[in-house]
Every structure is written in C-alpha cells, then in structure tokens.
Amino acid sequence: MKYDEKEITAFFHALDRSRFMDRHKEEAEMDVPFPIGHGQTISQPSLVLEMTLRLDLESGSKVLEVGTGSGFQTALLAKFAESVYTVERIRALHESAQKKLAAEGFSNIHFHYGDGNLGWEAHAPYDRIMVTAAAGDIPPALVRQLAPGGKMVIPVGDTFNQELRLVEKDEDGGVHTSFIEHVRFVRLKKDKE
C-alpha cells in the first residue's frame, strides 16, 4: 500500500521535533536546521518532509537511512516503512538516537555504527534509500544496494554547491537521476568517530 501524502504530512506535524534535540528545544518548531554536536545538524523540518515524500514510501518498504543523526528523520521513515536500517558514523549520535527512538516506541528500526558510504550490505537490497548528508558523488555501494524499482534521495556536491537528487533504478537495473532542488547539508564523511 502506498501512503497518501496527507497521512505522512499529518504524522510529521504531530511528531515533536524537540524530543530529538538536546539543545534549542524551545526553538524546535522553527523551520531551520540546528546543531546537534559533532559537527552535525538536525535538518530543517520542511526539507525532512519533502525528502520523505519523494521516496514514495509503501507499507512494505525496506528502507536504508544513511546518517541517523538525531533520529528525527528515522522516526518519520519508521512510521511509514516495514523496516528501517539506519547507519551512523558518530558513536555518540548512534547511541543517543537509539535511546530516543526506543522511547518513542519504535520496534522496526535496526541500527548500525559504520561508514554510510558503504551502506549496509548484509540487509540489501533496499526498496528505498535516504541519505541525510552530502556526498561528493553518489556512492556506488548505495546504487548496488538499491533494489530494482527502488528510489534513493541524496544530496550531492561539495560544501558550497549541493543538489538534492532522486535516483531511481528501473526493473532492468538501469539507473536514472533527476534534480530536485539546491540544498545545504553537512558532508558525508568516510571515517568513524
């Protein structure tokens, strides 16, 4: 079953962003990104919603998220997917997000501490992939792990010039990329902390 945009938007507006923030809680309803430590940010809510809608989630979707961060985006994905496999390279964020998402009652999220550029091969392929940090180029491992008929939303570019792209893999394995909009994300790094 494909979810209706209104259903996703309604849950998004009901999801308390402040529960995923340790600082700036009183400003959580502002449509701006905020730092969450370790050089990372919690994205502006309108962009989180738009990226989620672009995935066309279905009730049976198996989703890979690259960059767990605060867990806010993870919560939105988990509500409308069968399962979410999320990868975070910063141990403190990896551990903090697990606690926050457990407190929200989610039981369909699987956590991995590692390099998001590599995806999570053990559970591939994925119907949908959400990348929450900007890659210099689309990581080949993520394209390989995208199932035929799958979709990936990913910011691509350098620190100052980034494009949000929709990557679609057809049933024959052909890959098609389209431009969504210009964005500004933290960089997708390869090392673990």
Backbone as JSON Lines, residues from 0, in Angstrom:
{"i":0,"aa":"M","n":[0.83,-1.18,0.0],"ca":[0.0,0.0,0.0],"c":[0.88,1.25,0.0]}
{"i":1,"aa":"K","n":[0.62,2.15,-0.93],"ca":[1.35,3.41,-0.98],"c":[0.66,4.41,-0.06]}
{"i":2,"aa":"Y","n":[1.46,5.13,0.71],"ca":[0.89,6.08,1.65],"c":[0.48,7.37,0.97]}
{"i":3,"aa":"D","n":[-0.6,7.93,1.45],"ca":[-1.09,9.21,0.98],"c":[-0.23,10.33,1.56]}
{"i":4,"aa":"E","n":[0.07,11.33,0.75],"ca":[0.89,12.46,1.19],"c":[0.3,13.13,2.43]}
{"i":5,"aa":"K","n":[-1.02,13.21,2.5],"ca":[-1.68,13.86,3.64],"c":[-1.43,13.09,4.93]}
{"i":6,"aa":"E","n":[-1.4,11.75,4.83],"ca":[-1.18,10.91,6.01],"c":[0.24,11.12,6.56]}
{"i":7,"aa":"I","n":[1.22,11.17,5.66],"ca":[2.6,11.38,6.07],"c":[2.76,12.79,6.66]}
{"i":8,"aa":"T","n":[2.16,13.76,6.0],"ca":[2.26,15.15,6.46],"c":[1.61,15.32,7.84]}
{"i":9,"aa":"A","n":[0.49,14.67,8.07],"ca":[-0.19,14.77,9.36],"c":[0.68,14.19,10.48]}
{"i":10,"aa":"F","n":[1.29,13.03,10.24],"ca":[2.16,12.45,11.27],"c":[3.38,13.34,11.5]}
{"i":11,"aa":"F","n":[3.93,13.87,10.42],"ca":[5.09,14.76,10.51],"c":[4.78,15.95,11.43]}
{"i":12,"aa":"H","n":[3.62,16.56,11.26],"ca":[3.26,17.71,12.08],"c":[2.98,17.33,13.54]}
{"i":13,"aa":"A","n":[2.61,16.08,13.77],"ca":[2.36,15.6,15.13],"c":[3.65,15.15,15.83]}
{"i":14,"aa":"L","n":[4.71,14.91,15.06],"ca":[5.97,14.41,15.61],"c":[6.72,15.57,16.28]}
{"i":15,"aa":"D","n":[6.97,15.44,17.57],"ca":[7.6,16.51,18.35],"c":[9.11,16.52,18.11]}
{"i":16,"aa":"R","n":[9.55,17.47,17.31],"ca":[10.98,17.58,16.96],"c":[11.85,17.8,18.19]}
{"i":17,"aa":"S","n":[11.31,18.47,19.2],"ca":[12.11,18.78,20.39],"c":[12.57,17.52,21.12]}
{"i":18,"aa":"R","n":[11.85,16.42,20.94],"ca":[12.23,15.16,21.6],"c":[13.5,14.56,21.01]}
{"i":19,"aa":"F","n":[13.92,15.09,19.86],"ca":[15.13,14.61,19.2],"c":[16.28,15.62,19.32]}
{"i":20,"aa":"M","n":[16.07,16.62,20.17],"ca":[17.06,17.69,20.34],"c":[17.46,17.78,21.8]}
{"i":21,"aa":"D","n":[18.75,17.97,22.04],"ca":[19.24,18.17,23.4],"c":[19.41,19.65,23.71]}
{"i":22,"aa":"R","n":[19.57,20.45,22.65],"ca":[19.71,21.9,22.79],"c":[18.69,22.57,21.86]}
{"i":23,"aa":"H","n":[18.41,23.83,22.1],"ca":[17.48,24.62,21.27],"c":[16.06,24.05,21.27]}
{"i":24,"aa":"K","n":[15.7,23.3,22.29],"ca":[14.37,22.67,22.34],"c":[13.23,23.68,22.18]}
{"i":25,"aa":"E","n":[13.41,24.85,22.8],"ca":[12.35,25.86,22.76],"c":[12.15,26.44,21.36]}
{"i":26,"aa":"E","n":[13.1,26.19,20.47],"ca":[13.02,26.69,19.09],"c":[12.74,25.58,18.09]}
{"i":27,"aa":"A","n":[12.36,24.42,18.58],"ca":[12.21,23.23,17.73],"c":[11.2,23.39,16.6]}
{"i":28,"aa":"E","n":[10.21,24.27,16.78],"ca":[9.19,24.43,15.76],"c":[9.62,25.36,14.63]}
{"i":29,"aa":"M","n":[10.77,25.99,14.77],"ca":[11.27,26.85,13.69],"c":[11.72,25.99,12.51]}
{"i":30,"aa":"D","n":[11.48,26.47,11.3],"ca":[11.83,25.69,10.1],"c":[13.28,25.99,9.68]}
{"i":31,"aa":"V","n":[14.2,25.64,10.58],"ca":[15.63,25.85,10.32],"c":[16.4,24.66,10.89]}
{"i":32,"aa":"P","n":[17.61,24.4,10.37],"ca":[18.44,23.35,10.97],"c":[19.07,23.86,12.27]}
{"i":33,"aa":"F","n":[19.4,22.93,13.16],"ca":[20.09,23.27,14.4],"c":[21.25,22.3,14.62]}
{"i":34,"aa":"P","n":[22.34,22.76,15.24],"ca":[23.44,21.86,15.55],"c":[23.04,20.83,16.6]}
{"i":35,"aa":"I","n":[23.54,19.61,16.43],"ca":[23.29,18.55,17.41],"c":[24.6,18.02,17.97]}
{"i":36,"aa":"G","n":[25.69,18.77,17.73],"ca":[27.01,18.34,18.21],"c":[27.76,17.55,17.16]}
{"i":37,"aa":"H","n":[29.07,17.43,17.36],"ca":[29.92,16.63,16.49],"c":[29.93,17.13,15.05]}
{"i":38,"aa":"G","n":[29.65,18.42,14.87],"ca":[29.65,18.99,13.52],"c":[28.44,18.6,12.69]}
{"i":39,"aa":"Q","n":[27.41,18.07,13.32],"ca":[26.22,17.59,12.61],"c":[25.02,18.47,12.94]}
{"i":40,"aa":"T","n":[23.96,18.34,12.15],"ca":[22.75,19.13,12.38],"c":[21.5,18.26,12.3]}
{"i":41,"aa":"I","n":[20.42,18.77,12.89],"ca":[19.09,18.23,12.66],"c":[18.52,19.11,11.55]}
{"i":42,"aa":"S","n":[18.12,18.52,10.45],"ca":[17.72,19.28,9.26],"c":[16.46,20.09,9.51]}
{"i":43,"aa":"Q","n":[16.25,21.09,8.64],"ca":[15.03,21.88,8.76],"c":[13.83,20.99,8.45]}
{"i":44,"aa":"P","n":[12.78,21.11,9.24],"ca":[11.64,20.19,9.11],"c":[11.03,20.12,7.71]}
{"i":45,"aa":"S","n":[10.87,21.25,7.03],"ca":[10.23,21.21,5.71],"c":[11.03,20.35,4.74]}
{"i":46,"aa":"L","n":[12.35,20.35,4.86],"ca":[13.19,19.54,3.97],"c":[13.1,18.06,4.34]}
{"i":47,"aa":"V","n":[13.02,17.77,5.63],"ca":[12.84,16.38,6.08],"c":[11.54,15.82,5.49]}
{"i":48,"aa":"L","n":[10.49,16.6,5.54],"ca":[9.2,16.16,4.99],"c":[9.29,15.98,3.48]}
{"i":49,"aa":"E","n":[9.86,16.95,2.78],"ca":[9.94,16.84,1.32],"c":[10.74,15.62,0.89]}
{"i":50,"aa":"M","n":[11.88,15.39,1.53],"ca":[12.7,14.23,1.17],"c":[11.94,12.93,1.42]}
{"i":51,"aa":"T","n":[11.2,12.88,2.51],"ca":[10.42,11.68,2.82],"c":[9.34,11.46,1.77]}
{"i":52,"aa":"L","n":[8.64,12.5,1.4],"ca":[7.58,12.37,0.39],"c":[8.15,11.91,-0.95]}
{"i":53,"aa":"R","n":[9.35,12.36,-1.3],"ca":[9.97,11.98,-2.58],"c":[10.27,10.49,-2.67]}
{"i":54,"aa":"L","n":[10.36,9.82,-1.51],"ca":[10.65,8.38,-1.53],"c":[9.46,7.53,-1.94]}
{"i":55,"aa":"D","n":[8.23,8.09,-1.89],"ca":[7.03,7.31,-2.19],"c":[6.98,6.02,-1.36]}
{"i":56,"aa":"L","n":[7.02,6.18,-0.06],"ca":[7.04,5.02,0.84],"c":[5.78,4.18,0.72]}
{"i":57,"aa":"E","n":[5.96,2.88,0.87],"ca":[4.86,1.93,0.89],"c":[4.95,1.13,2.17]}
{"i":58,"aa":"S","n":[3.81,0.54,2.58],"ca":[3.78,-0.17,3.87],"c":[4.8,-1.31,3.95]}
{"i":59,"aa":"G","n":[5.16,-1.89,2.82],"ca":[6.13,-2.98,2.83],"c":[7.55,-2.55,2.55]}
{"i":60,"aa":"S","n":[7.8,-1.25,2.5],"ca":[9.13,-0.75,2.13],"c":[10.2,-1.11,3.16]}
{"i":61,"aa":"K","n":[11.33,-1.54,2.62],"ca":[12.54,-1.78,3.42],"c":[13.47,-0.62,3.1]}
{"i":62,"aa":"V","n":[13.78,0.2,4.12],"ca":[14.48,1.45,3.89],"c":[15.87,1.45,4.53]}
{"i":63,"aa":"L","n":[16.84,1.94,3.79],"ca":[18.18,2.21,4.33],"c":[18.29,3.71,4.54]}
{"i":64,"aa":"E","n":[18.67,4.11,5.74],"ca":[18.94,5.52,6.02],"c":[20.42,5.68,6.29]}
{"i":65,"aa":"V","n":[21.06,6.58,5.57],"ca":[22.48,6.87,5.78],"c":[22.57,8.18,6.54]}
{"i":66,"aa":"G","n":[22.97,8.08,7.82],"ca":[23.07,9.24,8.69],"c":[21.9,9.3,9.65]}
{"i":67,"aa":"T","n":[21.97,8.54,10.74],"ca":[20.89,8.52,11.73],"c":[20.74,9.88,12.39]}
{"i":68,"aa":"G","n":[21.87,10.51,12.69],"ca":[21.85,11.83,13.33],"c":[21.05,11.83,14.61]}
{"i":69,"aa":"S","n":[20.09,12.73,14.71],"ca":[19.26,12.87,15.91],"c":[18.2,11.79,16.02]}
{"i":70,"aa":"G","n":[17.86,11.16,14.88],"ca":[16.79,10.16,14.85],"c":[15.45,10.72,14.39]}
{"i":71,"aa":"F","n":[15.37,12.04,14.15],"ca":[14.11,12.67,13.74],"c":[13.63,12.15,12.38]}
{"i":72,"aa":"Q","n":[14.52,12.16,11.39],"ca":[14.18,11.62,10.07],"c":[13.88,10.13,10.17]}
{"i":73,"aa":"T","n":[14.63,9.41,11.0],"ca":[14.44,7.97,11.18],"c":[13.02,7.67,11.66]}
{"i":74,"aa":"A","n":[12.54,8.48,12.59],"ca":[11.19,8.27,13.14],"c":[10.13,8.41,12.05]}
{"i":75,"aa":"L","n":[10.3,9.39,11.19],"ca":[9.33,9.61,10.11],"c":[9.36,8.44,9.13]}
{"i":76,"aa":"L","n":[10.53,7.96,8.81],"ca":[10.65,6.8,7.92],"c":[10.04,5.55,8.55]}
{"i":77,"aa":"A","n":[10.33,5.34,9.83],"ca":[9.9,4.11,10.5],"c":[8.38,4.02,10.62]}
{"i":78,"aa":"K","n":[7.71,5.15,10.71],"ca":[6.25,5.16,10.8],"c":[5.61,4.63,9.53]}
{"i":79,"aa":"F","n":[6.28,4.84,8.39],"ca":[5.66,4.5,7.11],"c":[6.42,3.46,6.31]}
{"i":80,"aa":"A","n":[7.3,2.71,6.97],"ca":[8.03,1.62,6.3],"c":[7.88,0.35,7.12]}
{"i":81,"aa":"E","n":[8.09,-0.77,6.48],"ca":[8.06,-2.03,7.22],"c":[9.26,-2.11,8.15]}
{"i":82,"aa":"S","n":[10.43,-1.71,7.61],"ca":[11.65,-1.75,8.41],"c":[12.62,-0.68,7.94]}
{"i":83,"aa":"V","n":[13.39,-0.14,8.89],"ca":[14.41,0.87,8.58],"c":[15.74,0.38,9.11]}
{"i":84,"aa":"Y","n":[16.74,0.41,8.25],"ca":[18.12,0.07,8.6],"c":[18.91,1.37,8.53]}
{"i":85,"aa":"T","n":[19.37,1.85,9.69],"ca":[20.0,3.16,9.72],"c":[21.45,3.07,10.15]}
{"i":86,"aa":"V","n":[22.3,3.81,9.45],"ca":[23.75,3.77,9.66],"c":[24.24,5.14,10.12]}
{"i":87,"aa":"E","n":[25.03,5.15,11.17],"ca":[25.61,6.39,11.7],"c":[27.1,6.18,11.99]}
{"i":88,"aa":"R","n":[27.93,7.15,11.61],"ca":[29.38,7.01,11.78],"c":[29.9,7.62,13.09]}
{"i":89,"aa":"I","n":[29.06,8.4,13.79],"ca":[29.48,9.02,15.04],"c":[28.84,8.25,16.2]}
{"i":90,"aa":"R","n":[29.69,7.62,17.0],"ca":[29.18,6.71,18.03],"c":[28.21,7.39,19.0]}
{"i":91,"aa":"A","n":[28.53,8.61,19.43],"ca":[27.66,9.3,20.4],"c":[26.25,9.52,19.82]}
{"i":92,"aa":"L","n":[26.16,9.89,18.54],"ca":[24.85,10.09,17.91],"c":[24.14,8.75,17.7]}
{"i":93,"aa":"H","n":[24.91,7.75,17.31],"ca":[24.39,6.39,17.12],"c":[23.7,5.91,18.4]}
{"i":94,"aa":"E","n":[24.36,6.1,19.53],"ca":[23.82,5.62,20.81],"c":[22.66,6.49,21.28]}
{"i":95,"aa":"S","n":[22.78,7.8,21.12],"ca":[21.73,8.72,21.55],"c":[20.43,8.5,20.77]}
{"i":96,"aa":"A","n":[20.55,8.33,19.45],"ca":[19.36,8.13,18.61],"c":[18.64,6.83,18.98]}
{"i":97,"aa":"Q","n":[19.4,5.79,19.3],"ca":[18.76,4.53,19.7],"c":[17.88,4.73,20.91]}
{"i":98,"aa":"K","n":[18.38,5.48,21.9],"ca":[17.61,5.72,23.11],"c":[16.36,6.56,22.82]}
{"i":99,"aa":"K","n":[16.52,7.6,22.01],"ca":[15.39,8.47,21.7],"c":[14.3,7.72,20.93]}
{"i":100,"aa":"L","n":[14.71,6.91,19.97],"ca":[13.73,6.18,19.16],"c":[13.06,5.06,19.93]}
{"i":101,"aa":"A","n":[13.8,4.43,20.85],"ca":[13.19,3.42,21.71],"c":[12.14,4.06,22.61]}
{"i":102,"aa":"A","n":[12.43,5.27,23.1],"ca":[11.49,6.0,23.95],"c":[10.21,6.36,23.19]}
{"i":103,"aa":"E","n":[10.33,6.5,21.87],"ca":[9.16,6.81,21.03],"c":[8.36,5.55,20.7]}
{"i":104,"aa":"G","n":[8.88,4.38,21.06],"ca":[8.14,3.15,20.89],"c":[8.35,2.41,19.57]}
{"i":105,"aa":"F","n":[9.35,2.82,18.79],"ca":[9.59,2.14,17.51],"c":[10.31,0.8,17.73]}
{"i":106,"aa":"S","n":[9.86,-0.22,17.01],"ca":[10.48,-1.54,17.13],"c":[10.93,-2.09,15.78]}
{"i":107,"aa":"N","n":[10.79,-1.28,14.72],"ca":[11.15,-1.75,13.37],"c":[12.41,-1.06,12.83]}
{"i":108,"aa":"I","n":[13.23,-0.53,13.75],"ca":[14.45,0.16,13.34],"c":[15.67,-0.66,13.76]}
{"i":109,"aa":"H","n":[16.59,-0.85,12.82],"ca":[17.82,-1.59,13.07],"c":[18.99,-0.61,12.93]}
{"i":110,"aa":"F","n":[19.88,-0.61,13.91],"ca":[20.95,0.38,13.98],"c":[22.31,-0.22,13.68]}
{"i":111,"aa":"H","n":[23.13,0.54,12.94],"ca":[24.48,0.09,12.61],"c":[25.45,1.26,12.77]}
{"i":112,"aa":"Y","n":[26.52,1.01,13.49],"ca":[27.58,2.01,13.65],"c":[28.61,1.73,12.57]}
{"i":113,"aa":"G","n":[28.72,2.63,11.59],"ca":[29.66,2.38,10.5],"c":[29.67,3.51,9.48]}
{"i":114,"aa":"D","n":[30.36,3.26,8.39],"ca":[30.54,4.22,7.3],"c":[29.34,4.14,6.36]}
{"i":115,"aa":"G","n":[28.57,5.22,6.32],"ca":[27.37,5.24,5.49],"c":[27.64,5.13,4.0]}
{"i":116,"aa":"N","n":[28.83,5.51,3.54],"ca":[29.17,5.38,2.13],"c":[29.08,3.92,1.68]}
{"i":117,"aa":"L","n":[29.24,3.01,2.62],"ca":[29.22,1.58,2.31],"c":[27.83,0.98,2.43]}
{"i":118,"aa":"G","n":[26.86,1.79,2.9],"ca":[25.52,1.25,3.1],"c":[25.52,0.21,4.21]}
{"i":119,"aa":"W","n":[24.68,-0.8,4.04],"ca":[24.61,-1.92,4.99],"c":[24.32,-3.16,4.16]}
{"i":120,"aa":"E","n":[25.39,-3.7,3.6],"ca":[25.32,-4.79,2.62],"c":[24.55,-6.01,3.13]}
{"i":121,"aa":"A","n":[24.69,-6.31,4.41],"ca":[24.1,-7.53,4.96],"c":[22.59,-7.61,4.79]}
{"i":122,"aa":"H","n":[21.93,-6.46,4.69],"ca":[20.46,-6.46,4.6],"c":[19.94,-5.99,3.25]}
{"i":123,"aa":"A","n":[20.84,-5.75,2.31],"ca":[20.45,-5.3,0.96],"c":[19.74,-6.45,0.23]}
{"i":124,"aa":"P","n":[18.91,-6.13,-0.77],"ca":[18.64,-4.8,-1.32],"c":[17.55,-4.05,-0.55]}
{"i":125,"aa":"Y","n":[17.51,-2.74,-0.78],"ca":[16.54,-1.85,-0.13],"c":[15.6,-1.26,-1.17]}
{"i":126,"aa":"D","n":[14.35,-1.14,-0.8],"ca":[13.36,-0.54,-1.7],"c":[13.55,0.98,-1.78]}
{"i":127,"aa":"R","n":[14.0,1.55,-0.67],"ca":[14.2,3.0,-0.6],"c":[15.49,3.28,0.17]}
{"i":128,"aa":"I","n":[16.2,4.33,-0.24],"ca":[17.4,4.77,0.48],"c":[17.31,6.27,0.7]}
{"i":129,"aa":"M","n":[17.5,6.69,1.94],"ca":[17.51,8.1,2.31],"c":[18.91,8.45,2.81]}
{"i":130,"aa":"V","n":[19.53,9.45,2.17],"ca":[20.87,9.89,2.59],"c":[20.73,11.3,3.14]}
{"i":131,"aa":"T","n":[21.21,11.51,4.37],"ca":[20.99,12.79,5.05],"c":[22.27,13.62,5.19]}
{"i":132,"aa":"A","n":[23.26,13.33,4.37],"ca":[24.49,14.13,4.31],"c":[24.94,14.16,2.85]}
{"i":133,"aa":"A","n":[25.65,15.22,2.48],"ca":[26.0,15.42,1.07],"c":[27.23,14.6,0.67]}
{"i":134,"aa":"A","n":[27.07,13.82,-0.37],"ca":[28.17,13.02,-0.92],"c":[28.8,13.78,-2.09]}
{"i":135,"aa":"G","n":[30.12,13.63,-2.26],"ca":[30.78,14.24,-3.41],"c":[30.23,13.68,-4.7]}
{"i":136,"aa":"D","n":[30.01,12.39,-4.72],"ca":[29.37,11.66,-5.82],"c":[28.45,10.62,-5.19]}
{"i":137,"aa":"I","n":[27.55,10.1,-5.97],"ca":[26.65,9.07,-5.44],"c":[27.46,7.8,-5.17]}
{"i":138,"aa":"P","n":[27.52,7.34,-3.92],"ca":[28.34,6.17,-3.6],"c":[27.89,4.92,-4.36]}
{"i":139,"aa":"P","n":[28.8,4.26,-5.09],"ca":[28.45,3.06,-5.85],"c":[27.8,1.97,-5.0]}
{"i":140,"aa":"A","n":[28.25,1.83,-3.76],"ca":[27.68,0.79,-2.89],"c":[26.2,1.02,-2.66]}
{"i":141,"aa":"L","n":[25.79,2.28,-2.57],"ca":[24.36,2.57,-2.35],"c":[23.54,2.26,-3.59]}
{"i":142,"aa":"V","n":[24.09,2.55,-4.75],"ca":[23.39,2.22,-6.01],"c":[23.22,0.71,-6.12]}
{"i":143,"aa":"R","n":[24.27,-0.04,-5.79],"ca":[24.2,-1.51,-5.84],"c":[23.14,-2.04,-4.89]}
{"i":144,"aa":"Q","n":[23.02,-1.41,-3.71],"ca":[22.11,-1.92,-2.69],"c":[20.66,-1.48,-2.89]}
{"i":145,"aa":"L","n":[20.42,-0.64,-3.89],"ca":[19.06,-0.21,-4.23],"c":[18.39,-1.29,-5.08]}
{"i":146,"aa":"A","n":[17.23,-1.72,-4.66],"ca":[16.51,-2.78,-5.37],"c":[15.97,-2.27,-6.71]}
{"i":147,"aa":"P","n":[15.79,-3.16,-7.7],"ca":[15.1,-2.77,-8.93],"c":[13.73,-2.2,-8.57]}
{"i":148,"aa":"G","n":[13.38,-1.07,-9.19],"ca":[12.14,-0.39,-8.84],"c":[12.28,0.53,-7.64]}
{"i":149,"aa":"G","n":[13.5,0.61,-7.09],"ca":[13.74,1.39,-5.88],"c":[14.05,2.85,-6.14]}
{"i":150,"aa":"K","n":[14.0,3.64,-5.07],"ca":[14.27,5.08,-5.14],"c":[15.22,5.48,-4.02]}
{"i":151,"aa":"M","n":[16.1,6.42,-4.34],"ca":[17.02,6.98,-3.36],"c":[16.98,8.49,-3.46]}
{"i":152,"aa":"V","n":[16.93,9.15,-2.3],"ca":[17.05,10.61,-2.24],"c":[18.39,10.92,-1.6]}
{"i":153,"aa":"I","n":[19.2,11.75,-2.28],"ca":[20.56,12.01,-1.8],"c":[21.02,13.41,-2.2]}
{"i":154,"aa":"P","n":[21.62,14.15,-1.25],"ca":[22.26,15.41,-1.61],"c":[23.65,15.11,-2.19]}
{"i":155,"aa":"V","n":[23.99,15.77,-3.28],"ca":[25.28,15.53,-3.94],"c":[25.96,16.87,-4.23]}
{"i":156,"aa":"G","n":[27.26,16.95,-3.91],"ca":[28.01,18.16,-4.22],"c":[29.09,18.43,-3.2]}
{"i":157,"aa":"D","n":[29.71,19.61,-3.32],"ca":[30.75,19.99,-2.37],"c":[30.13,20.8,-1.22]}
{"i":158,"aa":"T","n":[30.95,21.4,-0.41],"ca":[30.45,22.12,0.76],"c":[29.51,23.25,0.39]}
{"i":159,"aa":"F","n":[29.75,23.92,-0.74],"ca":[29.01,25.13,-1.07],"c":[27.97,24.97,-2.18]}
{"i":160,"aa":"N","n":[28.06,23.91,-2.95],"ca":[27.16,23.74,-4.09],"c":[26.62,22.31,-4.1]}
{"i":161,"aa":"Q","n":[25.4,22.14,-3.61],"ca":[24.82,20.81,-3.49],"c":[23.46,20.74,-4.17]}
{"i":162,"aa":"E","n":[23.19,19.6,-4.76],"ca":[21.89,19.35,-5.38],"c":[21.24,18.15,-4.7]}
{"i":163,"aa":"L","n":[19.96,18.28,-4.38],"ca":[19.2,17.13,-3.91],"c":[18.75,16.37,-5.14]}
{"i":164,"aa":"R","n":[19.05,15.08,-5.18],"ca":[18.73,14.28,-6.35],"c":[17.86,13.07,-5.99]}
{"i":165,"aa":"L","n":[17.04,12.71,-6.94],"ca":[16.25,11.49,-6.85],"c":[16.89,10.47,-7.79]}
{"i":166,"aa":"V","n":[17.3,9.34,-7.24],"ca":[17.91,8.27,-8.03],"c":[16.91,7.12,-8.09]}
{"i":167,"aa":"E","n":[16.58,6.69,-9.3],"ca":[15.62,5.61,-9.48],"c":[16.27,4.48,-10.27]}
{"i":168,"aa":"K","n":[16.03,3.26,-9.81],"ca":[16.55,2.09,-10.52],"c":[15.37,1.37,-11.15]}
{"i":169,"aa":"D","n":[15.41,1.18,-12.46],"ca":[14.29,0.5,-13.12],"c":[14.39,-1.01,-12.92]}
{"i":170,"aa":"E","n":[13.38,-1.71,-13.4],"ca":[13.31,-3.15,-13.18],"c":[14.43,-3.92,-13.86]}
{"i":171,"aa":"D","n":[15.06,-3.29,-14.86],"ca":[16.19,-3.93,-15.55],"c":[17.54,-3.55,-14.95]}
{"i":172,"aa":"G","n":[17.51,-2.73,-13.88],"ca":[18.76,-2.32,-13.23],"c":[19.33,-1.02,-13.75]}
{"i":173,"aa":"G","n":[18.66,-0.39,-14.72],"ca":[19.11,0.91,-15.22],"c":[18.89,1.99,-14.17]}
{"i":174,"aa":"V","n":[19.84,2.93,-14.07],"ca":[19.76,3.97,-13.05],"c":[19.5,5.32,-13.7]}
{"i":175,"aa":"H","n":[18.52,6.05,-13.16],"ca":[18.15,7.36,-13.69],"c":[18.17,8.36,-12.54]}
{"i":176,"aa":"T","n":[18.78,9.51,-12.77],"ca":[18.92,10.53,-11.74],"c":[18.25,11.82,-12.18]}
{"i":177,"aa":"S","n":[17.5,12.45,-11.27],"ca":[16.87,13.72,-11.58],"c":[17.11,14.73,-10.46]}
{"i":178,"aa":"F","n":[17.16,15.99,-10.84],"ca":[17.4,17.09,-9.92],"c":[16.11,17.48,-9.2]}
{"i":179,"aa":"I","n":[16.2,17.69,-7.88],"ca":[15.03,18.14,-7.12],"c":[15.17,19.63,-6.78]}
{"i":180,"aa":"E","n":[16.25,19.98,-6.08],"ca":[16.48,21.38,-5.71],"c":[17.89,21.54,-5.15]}
{"i":181,"aa":"H","n":[18.31,22.79,-5.0],"ca":[19.6,23.09,-4.37],"c":[19.41,23.05,-2.85]}
{"i":182,"aa":"V","n":[20.39,22.46,-2.15],"ca":[20.3,22.29,-0.7],"c":[21.65,22.56,-0.05]}
{"i":183,"aa":"R","n":[21.68,22.5,1.27],"ca":[22.94,22.66,2.01],"c":[22.94,21.68,3.18]}
{"i":184,"aa":"F","n":[23.73,20.62,3.08],"ca":[23.85,19.6,4.12],"c":[25.29,19.51,4.6]}
{"i":185,"aa":"V","n":[25.47,18.91,5.78],"ca":[26.82,18.57,6.2],"c":[27.35,17.5,5.24]}
{"i":186,"aa":"R","n":[28.67,17.37,5.17],"ca":[29.27,16.42,4.24],"c":[29.18,14.99,4.74]}
{"i":187,"aa":"L","n":[29.04,14.06,3.81],"ca":[29.06,12.64,4.12],"c":[30.52,12.21,4.21]}
{"i":188,"aa":"K","n":[30.95,11.86,5.4],"ca":[32.36,11.5,5.63],"c":[32.54,10.0,5.68]}
{"i":189,"aa":"K","n":[33.77,9.57,5.5],"ca":[34.04,8.14,5.41],"c":[34.59,7.52,6.7]}
{"i":190,"aa":"D","n":[35.06,8.35,7.62],"ca":[35.64,7.78,8.84],"c":[34.6,7.66,9.92]}
{"i":191,"aa":"K","n":[34.89,6.82,10.92],"ca":[34.0,6.67,12.07],"c":[34.62,7.44,13.24]}
{"i":192,"aa":"E","n":[33.77,7.92,14.13],"ca":[34.26,8.63,15.33],"c":[33.78,7.91,16.57]}
